């Protein structure tokens, strides 16, 4: 399954940079536990694919409304600025677990699944933010 991702950096109030990743994905049930597990797997897989992530969130549509689930900083940022343009696509293969040796080597959680970057986009400036963008 291909998952759209927006990966971007913003300057912190202390002068450093904070790396955010936003995934367009949700669990079938939409439960808290399911969203937590999915976000953890997507974040770990994206890190394994080379993304640097400090804060992450899921964004999805439920009952006609846009919903966010993730770290407090990521969700607060999304509430203020809206959903960023999607920059990449990663392939999420829930039925293809990584070998236990690789999991241990990279410090990934048990049951981690395989990920692969499928598209890249380099942007000269910050992504354009549009409130409620879900395309």
Coordinates of C-alpha atoms in Angstrom, one line a residue:
X1 CA 0.0 0.0 0.0
X2 CA 1.4 3.4 -0.9
X3 CA 1.2 6.1 1.8
X4 CA 1.7 9.8 1.0
X5 CA 4.1 11.6 3.3
X6 CA 4.9 15.3 3.8
X7 CA 8.4 15.7 5.3
X8 CA 9.6 19.2 6.2
X9 CA 11.6 21.2 8.7
X10 CA 10.7 24.2 10.7
X11 CA 12.9 26.5 12.8
X12 CA 12.3 26.1 16.5
X13 CA 12.0 29.0 18.9
X14 CA 15.5 28.1 20.2
X15 CA 17.0 28.5 16.7
X16 CA 17.5 24.8 15.8
X17 CA 15.4 22.8 13.3
X18 CA 12.5 20.4 14.0
X19 CA 11.8 17.7 11.4
X20 CA 8.2 16.8 10.9
X21 CA 6.6 14.0 9.0
X22 CA 2.8 13.8 8.2
X23 CA 1.4 10.5 6.9
X24 CA -1.9 10.3 5.0
X25 CA -3.1 7.1 6.6
X26 CA -5.5 5.6 9.1
X27 CA -6.5 2.3 10.6
X28 CA -9.7 0.7 9.4
X29 CA -11.2 1.0 12.9
X30 CA -9.9 4.4 13.7
X31 CA -9.2 3.3 17.3
X32 CA -6.6 5.0 19.5
X33 CA -4.6 1.9 19.8
X34 CA -4.7 1.2 16.1
X35 CA -3.6 4.7 15.2
X36 CA -0.8 4.6 17.8
X37 CA 0.5 1.4 16.3
X38 CA 0.2 2.5 12.7
X39 CA 2.0 5.8 13.5
X40 CA 4.8 4.0 15.2
X41 CA 5.2 1.6 12.3
X42 CA 5.1 4.3 9.7
X43 CA 7.5 6.5 11.6
X44 CA 10.0 3.7 12.2
X45 CA 9.8 2.6 8.6
X46 CA 10.3 6.1 7.3
X47 CA 13.3 6.6 9.6
X48 CA 14.6 3.3 8.2
X49 CA 14.1 4.7 4.7
X50 CA 16.3 7.7 5.5
X51 CA 13.9 10.3 6.9
X52 CA 14.9 12.3 9.9
X53 CA 11.8 12.6 12.1
X54 CA 11.4 14.5 15.4
X55 CA 7.6 14.7 15.4
X56 CA 5.0 12.8 13.3
X57 CA 1.3 12.6 12.8
X58 CA -1.4 10.8 10.8
X59 CA -3.9 12.9 8.9
X60 CA -7.1 11.3 7.6
X61 CA -10.7 12.1 6.8
X62 CA -13.4 10.7 9.1
X63 CA -17.1 11.5 8.9
X64 CA -16.3 14.3 6.4
X65 CA -13.8 16.0 8.8
X66 CA -10.1 16.1 8.7
X67 CA -8.6 14.4 11.7
X68 CA -5.0 14.4 13.1
X69 CA -3.3 11.9 15.3
X70 CA 0.3 12.1 16.5
X71 CA 2.7 14.0 18.7
X72 CA 1.4 17.1 20.4
X73 CA 3.8 19.4 18.5
X74 CA 3.0 17.9 15.1
X75 CA -0.8 18.1 15.7
X76 CA -0.6 21.7 17.0
X77 CA 1.4 22.7 14.0
X78 CA -1.2 21.1 11.6
X79 CA -4.0 22.8 13.5
X80 CA -2.3 26.2 13.0
X81 CA -1.0 25.8 9.4
X82 CA -3.1 23.0 7.8
X83 CA -2.0 20.0 5.9
X84 CA 1.2 20.5 3.9
X85 CA 1.7 19.4 0.3
X86 CA 2.7 15.8 0.0
X87 CA 6.4 15.5 -0.8
X88 CA 7.0 11.8 -1.1
X89 CA 5.3 8.4 -1.2
X90 CA 6.5 5.4 0.8
X91 CA 5.3 1.8 0.3
X92 CA 3.9 0.2 3.4
X93 CA 3.8 -3.5 3.3
X94 CA 2.1 -4.8 6.5
X95 CA 2.4 -8.4 5.4
X96 CA 6.1 -8.4 4.8
X97 CA 7.9 -8.2 8.1
X98 CA 11.6 -7.3 8.3
X99 CA 14.0 -10.0 9.5
X100 CA 14.5 -10.1 13.3
X101 CA 18.2 -9.4 12.9
X102 CA 17.6 -6.2 11.0
X103 CA 15.1 -5.1 13.6
X104 CA 17.6 -5.6 16.3
X105 CA 20.4 -3.9 14.3
X106 CA 18.4 -0.7 13.7
X107 CA 16.6 -0.7 17.0
X108 CA 13.2 -1.1 15.4
X109 CA 10.1 -2.5 17.2
X110 CA 9.2 -6.2 16.8
X111 CA 6.8 -6.7 13.9
X112 CA 8.2 -3.8 11.9
X113 CA 7.3 -4.0 8.3
X114 CA 9.2 -3.3 5.1
X115 CA 9.3 0.2 3.7
X116 CA 10.6 1.7 0.5
X117 CA 10.8 5.2 -0.8
X118 CA 8.9 5.2 -4.1
X119 CA 9.1 8.9 -5.1
X120 CA 11.1 11.9 -4.2
X121 CA 10.5 15.6 -4.5
X122 CA 13.1 18.3 -3.8
X123 CA 11.7 21.6 -3.0
X124 CA 13.8 24.9 -3.1
X125 CA 11.6 26.5 -0.5
X126 CA 9.2 25.6 2.2
X127 CA 6.1 23.6 1.2
X128 CA 3.0 25.5 0.3
X129 CA 0.4 25.1 3.1
X130 CA -3.3 24.9 2.2
X131 CA -5.8 24.5 5.0
X132 CA -7.5 21.1 4.7
X133 CA -5.5 19.9 1.6
X134 CA -6.2 16.2 1.2
X135 CA -5.5 15.5 -2.5

